[in-house]
Coordinates of C-alpha atoms and ligand atoms in Angstrom, one line a residue:
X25 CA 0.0 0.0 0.0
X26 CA 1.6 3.5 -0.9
X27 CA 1.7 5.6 2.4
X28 CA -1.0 8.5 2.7
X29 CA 0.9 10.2 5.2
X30 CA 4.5 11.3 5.7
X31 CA 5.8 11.8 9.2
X32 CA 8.7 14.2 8.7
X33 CA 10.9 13.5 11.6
X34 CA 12.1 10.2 13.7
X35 CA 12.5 11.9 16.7
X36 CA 10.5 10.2 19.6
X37 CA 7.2 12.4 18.3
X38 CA 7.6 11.2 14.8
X39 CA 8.2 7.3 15.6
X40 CA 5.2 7.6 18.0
X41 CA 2.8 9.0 15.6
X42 CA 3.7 6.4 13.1
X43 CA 3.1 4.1 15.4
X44 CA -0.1 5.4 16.4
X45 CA -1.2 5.9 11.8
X46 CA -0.3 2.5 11.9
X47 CA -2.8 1.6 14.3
X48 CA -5.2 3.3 13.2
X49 CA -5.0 1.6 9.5
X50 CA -3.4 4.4 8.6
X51 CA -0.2 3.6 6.4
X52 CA 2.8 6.3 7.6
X53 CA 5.6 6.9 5.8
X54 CA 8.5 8.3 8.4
X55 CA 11.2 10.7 6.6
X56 CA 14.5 11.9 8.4
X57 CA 17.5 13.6 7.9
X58 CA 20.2 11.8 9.9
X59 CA 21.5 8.6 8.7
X60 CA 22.1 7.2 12.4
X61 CA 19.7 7.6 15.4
X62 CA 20.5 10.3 17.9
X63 CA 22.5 9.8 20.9
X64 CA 22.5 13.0 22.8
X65 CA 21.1 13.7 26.3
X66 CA 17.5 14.9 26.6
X67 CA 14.4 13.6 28.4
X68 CA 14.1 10.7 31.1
X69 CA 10.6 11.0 32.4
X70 CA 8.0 9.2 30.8
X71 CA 4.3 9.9 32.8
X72 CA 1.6 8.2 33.4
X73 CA -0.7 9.5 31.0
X74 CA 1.9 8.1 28.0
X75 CA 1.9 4.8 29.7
X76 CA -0.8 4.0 29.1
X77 CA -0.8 5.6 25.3
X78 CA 1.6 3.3 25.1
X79 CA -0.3 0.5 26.2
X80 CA -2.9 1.4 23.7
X81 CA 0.0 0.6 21.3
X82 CA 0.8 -2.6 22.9
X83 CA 4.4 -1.4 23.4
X84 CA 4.2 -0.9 27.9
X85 CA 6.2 -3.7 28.2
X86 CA 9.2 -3.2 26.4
X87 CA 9.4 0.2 28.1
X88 CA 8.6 -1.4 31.8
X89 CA 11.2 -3.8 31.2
X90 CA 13.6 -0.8 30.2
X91 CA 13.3 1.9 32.5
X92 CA 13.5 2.6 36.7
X93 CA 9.8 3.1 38.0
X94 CA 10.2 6.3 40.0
X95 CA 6.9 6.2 42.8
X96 CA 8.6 9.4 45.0
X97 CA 10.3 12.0 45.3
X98 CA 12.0 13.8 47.7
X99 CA 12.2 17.9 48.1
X100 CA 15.1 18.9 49.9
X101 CA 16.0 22.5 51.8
X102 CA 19.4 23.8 52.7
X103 CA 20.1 20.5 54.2
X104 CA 17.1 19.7 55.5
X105 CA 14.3 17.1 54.0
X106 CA 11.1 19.7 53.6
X107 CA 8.9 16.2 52.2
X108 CA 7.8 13.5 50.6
X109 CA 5.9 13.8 46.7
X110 CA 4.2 10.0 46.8
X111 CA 3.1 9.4 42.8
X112 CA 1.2 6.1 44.2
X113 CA -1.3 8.1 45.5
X114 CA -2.6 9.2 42.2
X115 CA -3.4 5.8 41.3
X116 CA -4.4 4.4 37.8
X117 CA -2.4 1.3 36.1
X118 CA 0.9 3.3 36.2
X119 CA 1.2 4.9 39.1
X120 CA 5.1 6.4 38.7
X121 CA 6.9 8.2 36.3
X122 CA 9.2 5.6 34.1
X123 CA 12.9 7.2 33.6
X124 CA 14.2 5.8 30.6
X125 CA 17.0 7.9 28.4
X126 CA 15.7 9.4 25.6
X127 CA 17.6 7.5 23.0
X128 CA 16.7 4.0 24.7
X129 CA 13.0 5.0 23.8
X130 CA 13.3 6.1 20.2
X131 CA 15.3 2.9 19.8
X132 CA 12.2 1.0 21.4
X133 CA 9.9 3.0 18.9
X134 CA 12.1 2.5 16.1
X135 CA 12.4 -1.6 16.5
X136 CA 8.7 -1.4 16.8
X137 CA 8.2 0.2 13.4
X138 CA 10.3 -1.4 11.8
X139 CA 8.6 -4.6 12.8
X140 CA 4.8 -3.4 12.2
X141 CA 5.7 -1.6 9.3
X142 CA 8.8 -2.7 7.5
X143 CA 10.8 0.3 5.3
X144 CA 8.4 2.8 7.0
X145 CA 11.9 4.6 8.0
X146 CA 13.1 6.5 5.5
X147 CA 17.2 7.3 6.5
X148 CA 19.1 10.2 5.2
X149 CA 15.9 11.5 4.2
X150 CA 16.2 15.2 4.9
X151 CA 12.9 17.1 3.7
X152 CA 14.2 20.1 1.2
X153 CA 11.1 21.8 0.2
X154 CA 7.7 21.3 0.0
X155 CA 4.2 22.0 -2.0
X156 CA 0.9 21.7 -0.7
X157 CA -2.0 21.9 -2.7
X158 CA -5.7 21.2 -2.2
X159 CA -5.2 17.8 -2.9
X160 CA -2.0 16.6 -1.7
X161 CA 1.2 17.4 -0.7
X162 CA 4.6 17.2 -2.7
X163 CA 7.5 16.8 -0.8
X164 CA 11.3 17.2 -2.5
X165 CA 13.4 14.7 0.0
X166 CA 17.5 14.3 0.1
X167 CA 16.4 10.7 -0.5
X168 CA 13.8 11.7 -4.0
X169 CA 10.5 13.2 -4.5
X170 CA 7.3 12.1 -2.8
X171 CA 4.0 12.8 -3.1
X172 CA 1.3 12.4 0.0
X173 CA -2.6 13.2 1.3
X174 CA -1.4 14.5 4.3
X175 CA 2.2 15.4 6.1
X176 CA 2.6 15.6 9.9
X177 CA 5.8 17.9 10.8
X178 CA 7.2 16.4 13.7
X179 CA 10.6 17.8 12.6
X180 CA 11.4 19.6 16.2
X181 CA 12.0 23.0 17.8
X182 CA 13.9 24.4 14.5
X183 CA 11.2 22.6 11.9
X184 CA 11.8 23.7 8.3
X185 CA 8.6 22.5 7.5
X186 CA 7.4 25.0 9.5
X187 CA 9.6 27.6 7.8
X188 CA 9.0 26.4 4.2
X189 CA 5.3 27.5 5.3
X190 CA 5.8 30.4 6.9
X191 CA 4.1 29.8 10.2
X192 CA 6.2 32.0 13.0
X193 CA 7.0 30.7 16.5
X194 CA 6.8 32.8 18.9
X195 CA 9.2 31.5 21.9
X196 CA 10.1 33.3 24.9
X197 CA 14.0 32.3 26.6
X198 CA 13.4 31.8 30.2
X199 CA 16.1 33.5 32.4
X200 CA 18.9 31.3 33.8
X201 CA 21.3 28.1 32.3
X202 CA 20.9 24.7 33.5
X203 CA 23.4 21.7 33.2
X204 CA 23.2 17.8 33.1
X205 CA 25.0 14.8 33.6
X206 CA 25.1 11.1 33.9
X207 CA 26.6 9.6 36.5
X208 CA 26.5 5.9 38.9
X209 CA 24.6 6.7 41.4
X210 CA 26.0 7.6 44.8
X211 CA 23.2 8.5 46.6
X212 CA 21.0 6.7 49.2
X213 CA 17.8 7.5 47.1
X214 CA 17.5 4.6 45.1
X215 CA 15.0 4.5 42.3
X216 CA 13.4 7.6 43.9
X217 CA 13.9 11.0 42.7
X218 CA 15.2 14.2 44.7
X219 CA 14.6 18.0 44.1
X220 CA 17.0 20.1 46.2
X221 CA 15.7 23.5 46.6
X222 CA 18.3 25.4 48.2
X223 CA 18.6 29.3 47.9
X224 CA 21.6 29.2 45.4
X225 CA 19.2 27.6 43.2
X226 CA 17.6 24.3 42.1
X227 CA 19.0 20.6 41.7
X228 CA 17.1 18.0 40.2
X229 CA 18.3 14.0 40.7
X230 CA 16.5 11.0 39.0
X231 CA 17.5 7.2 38.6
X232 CA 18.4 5.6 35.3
X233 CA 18.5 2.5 34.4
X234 CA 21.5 0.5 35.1
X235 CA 22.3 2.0 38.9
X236 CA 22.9 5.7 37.4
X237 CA 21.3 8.6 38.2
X238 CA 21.7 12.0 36.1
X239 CA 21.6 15.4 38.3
X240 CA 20.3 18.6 36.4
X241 CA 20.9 21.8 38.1
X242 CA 20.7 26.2 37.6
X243 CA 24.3 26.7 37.2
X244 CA 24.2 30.0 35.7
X245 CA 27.6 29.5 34.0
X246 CA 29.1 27.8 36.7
X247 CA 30.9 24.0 36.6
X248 CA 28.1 21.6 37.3
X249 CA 30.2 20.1 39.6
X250 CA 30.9 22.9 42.0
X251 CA 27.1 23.7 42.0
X252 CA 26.0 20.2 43.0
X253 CA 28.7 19.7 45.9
X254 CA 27.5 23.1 47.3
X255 CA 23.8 22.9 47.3
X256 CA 23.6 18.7 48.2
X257 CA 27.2 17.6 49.5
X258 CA 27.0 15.0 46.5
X259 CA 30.5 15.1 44.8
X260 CA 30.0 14.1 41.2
X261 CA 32.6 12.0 39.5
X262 CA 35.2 14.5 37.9
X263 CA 35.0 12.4 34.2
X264 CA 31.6 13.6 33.3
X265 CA 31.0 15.9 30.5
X266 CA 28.2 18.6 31.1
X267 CA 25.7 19.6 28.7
X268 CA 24.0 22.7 28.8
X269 CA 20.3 24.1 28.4
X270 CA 18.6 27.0 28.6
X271 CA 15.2 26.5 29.3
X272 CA 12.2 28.1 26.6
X273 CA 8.6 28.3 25.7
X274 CA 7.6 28.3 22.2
X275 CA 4.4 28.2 20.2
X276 CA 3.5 27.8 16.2
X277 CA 1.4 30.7 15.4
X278 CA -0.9 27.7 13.7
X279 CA -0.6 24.0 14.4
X280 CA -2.6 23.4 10.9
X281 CA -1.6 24.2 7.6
X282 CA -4.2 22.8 4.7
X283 CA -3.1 19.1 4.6
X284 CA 0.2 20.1 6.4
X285 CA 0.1 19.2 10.5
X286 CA 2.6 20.4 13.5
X287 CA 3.3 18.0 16.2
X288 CA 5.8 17.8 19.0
X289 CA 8.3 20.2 19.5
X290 CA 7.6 21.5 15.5
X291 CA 4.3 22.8 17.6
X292 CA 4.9 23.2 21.1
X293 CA 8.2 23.6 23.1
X294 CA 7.9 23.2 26.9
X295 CA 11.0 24.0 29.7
X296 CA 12.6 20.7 30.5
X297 CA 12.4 21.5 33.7
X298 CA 9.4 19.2 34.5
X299 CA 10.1 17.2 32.0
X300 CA 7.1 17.2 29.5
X301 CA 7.9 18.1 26.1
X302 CA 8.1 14.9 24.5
X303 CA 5.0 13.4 26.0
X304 CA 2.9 16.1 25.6
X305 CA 4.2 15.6 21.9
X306 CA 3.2 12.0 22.0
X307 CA -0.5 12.5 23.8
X308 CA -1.2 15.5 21.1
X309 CA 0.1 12.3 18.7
X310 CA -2.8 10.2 19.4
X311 CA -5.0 13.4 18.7
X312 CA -3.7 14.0 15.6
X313 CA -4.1 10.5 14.9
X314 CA -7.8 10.4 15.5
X315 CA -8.5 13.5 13.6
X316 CA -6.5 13.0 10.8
X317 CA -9.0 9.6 10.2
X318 CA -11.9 12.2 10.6
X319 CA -10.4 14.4 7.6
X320 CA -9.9 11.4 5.6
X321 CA -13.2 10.0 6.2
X322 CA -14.6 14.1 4.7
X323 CA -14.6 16.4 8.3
X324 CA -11.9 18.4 7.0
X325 CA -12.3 20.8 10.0
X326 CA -11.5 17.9 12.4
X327 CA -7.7 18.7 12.2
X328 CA -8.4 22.7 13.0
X329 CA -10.9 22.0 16.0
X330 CA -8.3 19.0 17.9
X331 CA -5.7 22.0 17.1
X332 CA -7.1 24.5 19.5
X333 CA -7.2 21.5 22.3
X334 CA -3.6 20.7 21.1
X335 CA -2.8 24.5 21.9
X336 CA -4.7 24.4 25.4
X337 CA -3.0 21.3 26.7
X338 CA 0.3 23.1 25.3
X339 CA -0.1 26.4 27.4
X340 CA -1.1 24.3 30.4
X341 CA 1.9 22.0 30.5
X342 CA 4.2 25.2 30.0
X343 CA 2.5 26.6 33.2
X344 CA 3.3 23.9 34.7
X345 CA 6.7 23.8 34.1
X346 CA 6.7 27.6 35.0
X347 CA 6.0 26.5 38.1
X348 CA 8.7 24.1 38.5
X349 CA 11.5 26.4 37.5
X350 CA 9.8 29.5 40.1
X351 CA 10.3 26.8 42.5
X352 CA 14.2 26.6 41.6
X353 CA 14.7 29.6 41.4
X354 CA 18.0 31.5 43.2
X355 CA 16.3 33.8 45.6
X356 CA 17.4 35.7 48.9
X357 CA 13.5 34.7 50.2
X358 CA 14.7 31.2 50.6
X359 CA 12.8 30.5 53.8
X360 CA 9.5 31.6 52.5
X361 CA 10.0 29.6 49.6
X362 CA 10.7 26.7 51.7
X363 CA 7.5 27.0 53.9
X364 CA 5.4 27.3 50.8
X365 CA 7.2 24.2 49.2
X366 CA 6.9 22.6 53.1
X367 CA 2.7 23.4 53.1
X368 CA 2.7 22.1 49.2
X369 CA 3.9 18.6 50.7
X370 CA 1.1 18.5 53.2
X371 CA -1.8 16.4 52.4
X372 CA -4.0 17.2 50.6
X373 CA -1.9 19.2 48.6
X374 CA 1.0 16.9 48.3
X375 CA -1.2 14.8 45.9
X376 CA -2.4 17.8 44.2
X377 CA 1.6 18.3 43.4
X378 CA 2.1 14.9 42.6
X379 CA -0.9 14.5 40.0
X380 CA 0.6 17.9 38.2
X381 CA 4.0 16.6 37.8
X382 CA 3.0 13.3 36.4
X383 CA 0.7 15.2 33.7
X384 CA -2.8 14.4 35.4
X385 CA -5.3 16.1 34.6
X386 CA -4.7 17.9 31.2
X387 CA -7.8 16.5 29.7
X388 CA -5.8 14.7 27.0
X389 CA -8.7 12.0 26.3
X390 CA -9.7 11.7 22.5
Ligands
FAD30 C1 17.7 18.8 28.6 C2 16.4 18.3 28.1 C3 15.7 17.4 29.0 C4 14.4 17.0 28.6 N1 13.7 16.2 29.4 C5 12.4 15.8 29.1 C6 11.7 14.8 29.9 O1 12.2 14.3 30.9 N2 10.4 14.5 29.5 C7 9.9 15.0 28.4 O2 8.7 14.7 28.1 N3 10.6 15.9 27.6 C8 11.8 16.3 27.9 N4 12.5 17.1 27.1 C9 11.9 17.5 25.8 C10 12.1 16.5 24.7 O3 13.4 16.1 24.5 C11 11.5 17.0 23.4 O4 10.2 17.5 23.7 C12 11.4 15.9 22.3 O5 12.7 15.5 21.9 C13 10.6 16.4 21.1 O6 10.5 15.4 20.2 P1 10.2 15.6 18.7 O7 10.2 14.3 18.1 O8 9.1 16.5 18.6 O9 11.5 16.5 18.2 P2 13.0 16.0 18.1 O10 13.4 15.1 19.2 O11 13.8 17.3 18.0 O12 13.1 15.2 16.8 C14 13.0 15.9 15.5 C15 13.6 14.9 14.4 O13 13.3 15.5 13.1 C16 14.5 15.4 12.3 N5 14.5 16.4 11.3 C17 14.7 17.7 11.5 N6 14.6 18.4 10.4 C18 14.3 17.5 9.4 C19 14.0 17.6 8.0 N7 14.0 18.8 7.3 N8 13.7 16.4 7.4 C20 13.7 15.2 8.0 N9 13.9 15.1 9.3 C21 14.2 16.2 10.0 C22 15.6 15.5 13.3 O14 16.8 14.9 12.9 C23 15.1 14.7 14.5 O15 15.4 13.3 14.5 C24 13.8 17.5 27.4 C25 14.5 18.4 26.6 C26 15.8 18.8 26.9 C27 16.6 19.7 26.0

């Protein structure tokens, strides 16, 4: 069967929404620019919410088997514990966030396409330029010309299909820089997370598979290592090699183009801090899923009116990560910050904290 729809883009927005075509009946066609998958550092927290997306894909398993479930997490003063962020208490099937390293999950996604949908990955197929009509969509590709129904950009933050159609994207740079590393873990925490919210600034720690753990921190230009000995008393191991963020907010002026659709970060980019970019990607996937099938079968405005939900549940996950980064924030009102963060960990609303971070309550339902 030819493919009706090209996915442009095999990051882990693009393999999902194949994926989820495929699913559907729909036959994807996946085109990408590098020739070998990517194997830099980015997200680790996979949420409850995409769990069980991914069970609706029949792929929970592979990733269960993969990552550390992370059921708490800690929030630590100036060397004090303030308290105790219990996901179990949210409930549902998957009640903790799964921290698996980004590349470990687009190779999961990628062996799963490649076994439902054999040469749907297209290699070394950068997308050039592109012309959509009324009718279709012709896309020029380093790998040869194509032509498709529909296209779904999931191309990332700097998407050329976004540019070849003009859309702008309007992002906003958040004040401060941030670094990560990898490291064994040293720690007593385990497979539980820790947030250290000192006054010099925030520290994030998570478990990774394999007895690691990767610490993220505010280091304003500082060496990584410094910060984290300061604020925690952890010594990192002096081998690692930091890489830096600085944390943004972006929006597409239009998620919908004619027969031409923006997912993931092509749409949407969220702060990292928190954690949510690439599954709000993949639970705005399964929309686009749905009403893409609704446009094929003649409700051509399907694709406009999941957009504005797609643009809601984007705006409210950047809020939330607002939130998250005012809490890390360097500040000389350090001990009002930590009674606030000390009455957030009371009950009840400690769960109220918990269900936010692990993406509850977005109204991502199709
Ligand atoms: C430090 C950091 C930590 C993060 N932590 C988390 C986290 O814990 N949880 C979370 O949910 N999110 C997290 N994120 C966000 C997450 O990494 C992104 O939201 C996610 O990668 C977006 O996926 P995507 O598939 O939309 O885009 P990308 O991952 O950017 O993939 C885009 C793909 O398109 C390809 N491409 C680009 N242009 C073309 C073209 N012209 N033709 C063909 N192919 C093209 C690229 O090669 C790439 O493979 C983090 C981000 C950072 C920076």
């Amino acid at each position: 069967m030819s493919p009706r729809v090209a996915v442009v883009g095999a990051g882990p927005v693009g393999l999902f929404q194949a994926l989820a075509l495929h699913q559907a009946g729909i036959e994807p066609v996946v085109l990408e620019r590098r020739t070998e998958p990517h194997r830099g550092s980015r997200s680790i927290g996979i949420h409850p919410p995409s769990l069980e997306a991914l069970e609706a894909l029949d792929l929970v398993e592979p990733f269960l088997a993969a990552g550390v479930q992370v059921r708490r997490g800690h929030a630590v003063g100036d060397g004090a514990p303030i308290g105790t962020v219990d996901f179990t208490r949210c409930g549902g099937r998957y009640p903790f966030v799964l921290a698996l390293p980004q590349h470990r999950t687009e190779a999961l996604l990628e062996a799963a396409l490649a076994e439902r949908v054999p040469g749907a990955l297209r290699r070394g197929a950068e997308v050039r330029s592109l012309e959509a009509r009324d009718d279709a969509v012709s896309l020029d590709t380093a790998s040869g010309p194509l032509e498709v129904d529909w296209v779904v950009a999931c191309d990332g933050r700097r998407s050329r299909v976004r540019e070849l159609l003009g859309i702008p994207f309007a992002v906003e740079a958040y004040e401060g820089e941030y670094g990560m590393e990898d490291h064994p873990d040293q720690t007593p925490y385990g497979d539980d997370a820790a947030v250290f919210l000192t006054e010099a600034g925030l520290v994030e720690s998570f478990p990774l598979p394999g007895g690691g753990r990767r610490w993220v921190a505010r280091t304003d230009g500082a060496p990584l290592r410094d910060t984290i000995r300061a604020r925690t008393g952890f010594e990192l191991p002096a081998d690692g090699s930091t890489s830096s963020f600085r944390a943004e907010r972006g929006l597409a002026g239009t998620f919908v183009r004619g027969r031409v659709v923006l997912g993931g970060d092509a749409a949407h980019v969220v702060s990292p801090i928190g954690g949510q970019g690439m599954n709000l990607g993949w639970l705005g996937a399964n929309r686009i899923t749905r009403a893409l099938g609704l446009a094929m079968r003649g409700e051509p405005d399907a694709l406009a009116r999941d957009a504005r939900v797609r643009r809601r549940m984007a705006k409210a996950a950047a809020r939330r990560a607002e939130a998250n980064m005012w809490l890390g924030r360097p500040t000389a009102q350090g001990v009002w910050r930590e009674r606030l963060v000390g009455a957030l960990m009371r009950r009840p609303l400690v769960d109220g904290l918990a269900r936010a971070f692990t993406m509850r309550g977005l109204r991502w339902g199709v």
